[in-house]
Coordinates of C-alpha atoms in Angstrom, one line a residue:
M1 CA 0.0 0.0 0.0
R2 CA 1.3 3.4 -0.9
R3 CA 1.5 5.9 2.0
A4 CA -0.1 9.2 1.6
D5 CA 2.4 12.0 0.7
N6 CA 1.5 14.0 3.9
R7 CA 2.4 11.2 6.3
N8 CA 5.4 11.8 8.6
T9 CA 6.8 8.3 8.2
A10 CA 9.6 9.1 10.7
L11 CA 6.9 8.8 13.4
D12 CA 5.8 5.3 12.3
Y13 CA 6.5 2.3 14.5
E14 CA 7.7 -1.3 14.5
V15 CA 6.0 -3.9 16.6
I16 CA 7.5 -6.9 18.4
L17 CA 4.6 -9.4 18.5
L18 CA 5.4 -12.1 21.1
A19 CA 4.3 -15.6 20.1
A20 CA 6.8 -17.9 21.7
G21 CA 4.8 -19.1 24.7
Q22 CA 4.2 -22.7 25.8
G23 CA 0.5 -22.7 26.7
K24 CA 1.1 -24.7 29.9
R25 CA -1.6 -22.9 32.0
M26 CA -3.9 -23.3 29.0
G27 CA -3.5 -27.1 29.4
A28 CA -2.9 -27.3 25.7
S29 CA -0.4 -29.6 23.9
R30 CA 0.6 -26.7 21.6
N31 CA 1.4 -23.0 21.7
K32 CA -1.8 -21.2 22.8
I33 CA -1.4 -18.6 20.1
L34 CA -1.9 -21.3 17.5
L35 CA -5.2 -22.5 19.1
H36 CA -8.3 -21.6 17.2
L37 CA -10.7 -18.9 18.5
I38 CA -13.9 -19.1 16.6
G39 CA -12.2 -20.7 13.6
K40 CA -9.0 -18.6 13.4
P41 CA -5.7 -18.8 15.2
V42 CA -5.4 -16.6 18.2
I43 CA -2.3 -14.8 16.9
S44 CA -4.1 -13.9 13.6
Y45 CA -6.4 -11.4 15.4
S46 CA -3.7 -9.0 16.7
L47 CA -1.6 -9.6 13.6
K48 CA -4.4 -8.3 11.4
T49 CA -5.0 -5.3 13.7
F50 CA -1.4 -4.2 13.3
L51 CA -1.4 -4.8 9.6
N52 CA -4.5 -2.5 9.4
D53 CA -2.7 0.3 11.1
P54 CA -1.0 2.6 8.5
A55 CA 1.6 3.7 11.1
C56 CA 2.9 0.1 11.6
Q57 CA 5.9 -0.3 9.2
H58 CA 7.3 -3.6 10.4
I59 CA 6.0 -6.6 12.4
I60 CA 8.6 -8.8 14.2
L61 CA 6.9 -12.0 15.1
V62 CA 8.9 -13.8 17.9
T63 CA 8.2 -17.5 17.8
Q64 CA 9.5 -20.8 19.0
A65 CA 12.2 -21.9 16.6
D66 CA 10.4 -25.2 15.8
E67 CA 7.2 -23.4 15.1
Q68 CA 8.4 -20.9 12.5
D69 CA 7.3 -23.1 9.6
L70 CA 3.8 -23.3 11.2
L71 CA 3.6 -19.6 11.7
A72 CA 4.8 -18.9 8.1
A73 CA 2.1 -21.2 6.8
M74 CA -0.5 -19.6 9.0
I75 CA 0.5 -16.1 7.7
K76 CA 0.3 -17.3 4.1
K77 CA -3.2 -18.7 4.8
E78 CA -4.7 -16.0 7.0
I79 CA -3.1 -12.9 5.6
K80 CA -4.0 -12.2 2.0
K81 CA -2.3 -8.8 1.7
K82 CA 0.8 -7.9 3.8
R83 CA 0.9 -4.1 3.9
C84 CA 4.2 -4.2 5.8
P85 CA 7.0 -6.8 6.1
I86 CA 6.7 -9.5 8.7
T87 CA 10.0 -10.9 10.1
L88 CA 10.1 -14.2 12.0
V89 CA 12.6 -14.3 15.0
S90 CA 13.3 -17.1 17.4
G91 CA 12.3 -16.5 21.0
G92 CA 14.1 -17.1 24.3
S93 CA 13.5 -19.1 27.4
E94 CA 11.9 -16.1 29.1
R95 CA 9.5 -13.4 27.8
Q96 CA 12.2 -10.8 28.4
Y97 CA 14.8 -12.7 26.3
S98 CA 12.2 -13.0 23.5
V99 CA 11.7 -9.2 23.5
F100 CA 15.5 -8.7 23.4
N101 CA 15.8 -11.1 20.4
G102 CA 13.0 -9.1 18.7
L103 CA 14.9 -5.9 19.3
S104 CA 17.8 -7.2 17.2
A105 CA 15.5 -7.3 14.2
L106 CA 14.4 -3.6 14.3
F107 CA 15.0 -1.6 11.1
D108 CA 16.2 1.4 13.1
L109 CA 16.8 1.9 16.9
E110 CA 15.5 5.5 16.5
N111 CA 12.1 4.2 15.6
I112 CA 9.2 3.8 18.0
V113 CA 8.7 0.2 19.0
M114 CA 5.6 -1.4 20.5
V115 CA 5.8 -4.7 22.3
H116 CA 2.6 -6.8 22.3
D117 CA 1.6 -10.2 23.7
G118 CA 0.3 -12.4 20.8
A119 CA -2.1 -13.9 23.3
R120 CA -4.0 -10.6 23.5
P121 CA -6.2 -10.8 20.4
F122 CA -8.5 -7.9 21.1
V123 CA -6.4 -4.8 21.0
N124 CA -8.0 -2.3 18.6
L125 CA -6.9 0.4 16.3
A126 CA -8.1 3.2 18.5
Q127 CA -5.9 1.9 21.4
L128 CA -2.9 1.7 19.0
K129 CA -3.4 5.2 17.8
A130 CA -3.8 6.6 21.4
L131 CA -0.6 4.8 22.5
H132 CA 1.3 5.9 19.4
R133 CA 0.3 9.6 20.1
K134 CA 1.4 9.3 23.8
V135 CA 4.8 7.7 23.2
Q136 CA 5.7 10.6 20.9
E137 CA 5.0 13.0 23.7
T138 CA 6.6 11.1 26.6
R139 CA 8.9 8.4 25.0
A140 CA 7.4 5.6 27.2
A141 CA 3.7 4.7 27.3
I142 CA 1.7 1.6 28.2
L143 CA -2.0 0.5 28.1
G144 CA -3.9 -0.4 31.2
V145 CA -7.2 -0.3 33.0
P146 CA -8.1 0.7 36.5
V147 CA -8.4 -2.3 38.9
K148 CA -12.1 -3.0 39.7
D149 CA -11.8 -5.7 42.4
T150 CA -10.8 -5.2 46.0
I151 CA -7.1 -6.0 46.4
K152 CA -5.6 -7.5 49.6
R153 CA -2.0 -8.2 50.4
V154 CA -1.7 -11.8 51.7
V155 CA 1.3 -13.6 53.4
E156 CA 1.1 -17.3 54.0
G157 CA -2.6 -17.3 53.6
I158 CA -3.2 -14.5 56.0
V159 CA -4.6 -11.1 54.9
Q160 CA -2.1 -8.4 55.9
E161 CA -4.0 -5.3 54.5
T162 CA -6.5 -4.1 52.0
V163 CA -4.6 -2.1 49.4
P164 CA -6.3 1.1 48.3
R165 CA -7.2 0.5 44.7
E166 CA -7.7 4.2 43.6
T167 CA -4.1 4.3 42.2
L168 CA -3.9 0.7 41.0
W169 CA -4.0 -0.2 37.3
Q170 CA -4.0 -3.6 35.6
I171 CA -1.3 -3.4 32.9
Q172 CA -1.8 -4.6 29.4
T173 CA 0.0 -4.5 26.1
P174 CA 1.1 -3.1 23.7
Q175 CA 3.7 -1.0 25.5
A176 CA 5.5 1.6 23.5
F177 CA 9.0 3.1 23.7
Y178 CA 11.8 4.3 21.4
G179 CA 14.0 1.4 20.2
A180 CA 17.3 2.8 21.6
D181 CA 15.7 3.4 25.0
L182 CA 14.4 -0.1 25.2
V183 CA 17.6 -1.8 24.0
A184 CA 19.6 0.2 26.6
V185 CA 17.4 -1.0 29.6
H186 CA 17.3 -4.6 28.3
E187 CA 21.1 -4.6 28.1
C188 CA 21.3 -3.3 31.7
A189 CA 18.9 -6.0 32.9
Q190 CA 21.0 -8.7 31.1
R191 CA 24.2 -7.5 32.7
Q192 CA 22.6 -7.6 36.2
G193 CA 20.7 -10.8 35.6
Y194 CA 17.4 -9.0 36.3
L195 CA 14.0 -10.3 35.0
G196 CA 11.2 -7.8 35.0
T197 CA 7.5 -8.5 34.8
D198 CA 7.2 -6.4 31.7
D199 CA 9.2 -4.0 29.5
A200 CA 7.9 -0.9 31.4
S201 CA 9.4 -2.3 34.6
L202 CA 12.9 -2.2 32.9
I203 CA 12.3 1.4 31.9
E204 CA 11.3 2.2 35.5
K205 CA 14.4 0.5 36.9
Y206 CA 17.1 1.5 34.5
S207 CA 16.2 4.8 33.0
N208 CA 15.1 8.3 34.0
L209 CA 12.0 8.2 31.8
S210 CA 8.5 8.4 33.3
V211 CA 6.1 5.8 31.9
S212 CA 2.7 7.3 30.9
M213 CA -0.6 5.4 31.2
V214 CA -3.0 5.2 28.3
L215 CA -6.5 3.8 29.0
G216 CA -7.0 0.4 27.4
S217 CA -10.1 -1.8 27.5
Y218 CA -11.3 -4.5 29.8
E219 CA -11.8 -6.6 26.6
N220 CA -8.0 -6.5 25.9
I221 CA -7.6 -9.7 27.9
K222 CA -4.7 -12.2 27.8
L223 CA -5.7 -15.7 26.9
T224 CA -4.0 -17.8 29.6
T225 CA -6.4 -20.4 30.8
P226 CA -9.3 -22.4 29.2
E227 CA -11.7 -20.1 30.9
D228 CA -10.1 -17.2 29.1
M229 CA -10.9 -18.9 25.8
L230 CA -14.5 -19.0 26.7
I231 CA -14.5 -15.3 27.4
G232 CA -12.6 -14.7 24.2
E233 CA -15.2 -16.6 22.2
A234 CA -18.0 -14.4 23.7
I235 CA -16.0 -11.3 22.8
V236 CA -15.6 -12.4 19.2
K237 CA -19.3 -13.3 18.9
R238 CA -20.3 -9.9 20.3
K239 CA -18.1 -8.1 17.9
R240 CA -19.5 -10.0 15.0
S241 CA -23.2 -9.5 16.0

């Protein structure tokens, strides 16, 4: 697809789409992103969303090494028109290592890079655009939603306190940064042997950047358990109705 002449392509982004999970909590014999959700592989939903975003210039699909042929075949079957290139990269033993491997495939470290869990099929274009705008303002931005449930801190089965939820957010993906910033904090984490829970946690620990929050959606769930698949099926049916 030819970009419009008035687009500032310097502000486009690349995305690292993580698809190297094991699916153990799903109780599946195969990678959960390859499981079918209403007739289509889980990974195909978010893949198509990024392909439909004109600002996305490169998709880096991080997979298990022995599943690359399966993913390549899936892309050929499910994606009729590839508006931007898709690069397959082998993942690591931990999510953080998979992101680092994906960073090595960036076209340009000066580009904006989003990191997204392939097991979150319901991110939408409006969220991508909001996140993209915010990262250009602050250099680090993440999606999330306010916590709805009461949260308690528990030690050895005993409630220690009820945590005020007014300032608590449930964090989602994508998370957006500039490539050079994300590479720098990943390299620091590798040198120190530190594993963060997400990429924003590395920015928080190893940089002076403030991470901005962008409102996501309660539908942007991560499919982790069989129960999540049932919820996912309901979301797909609602969207199609």
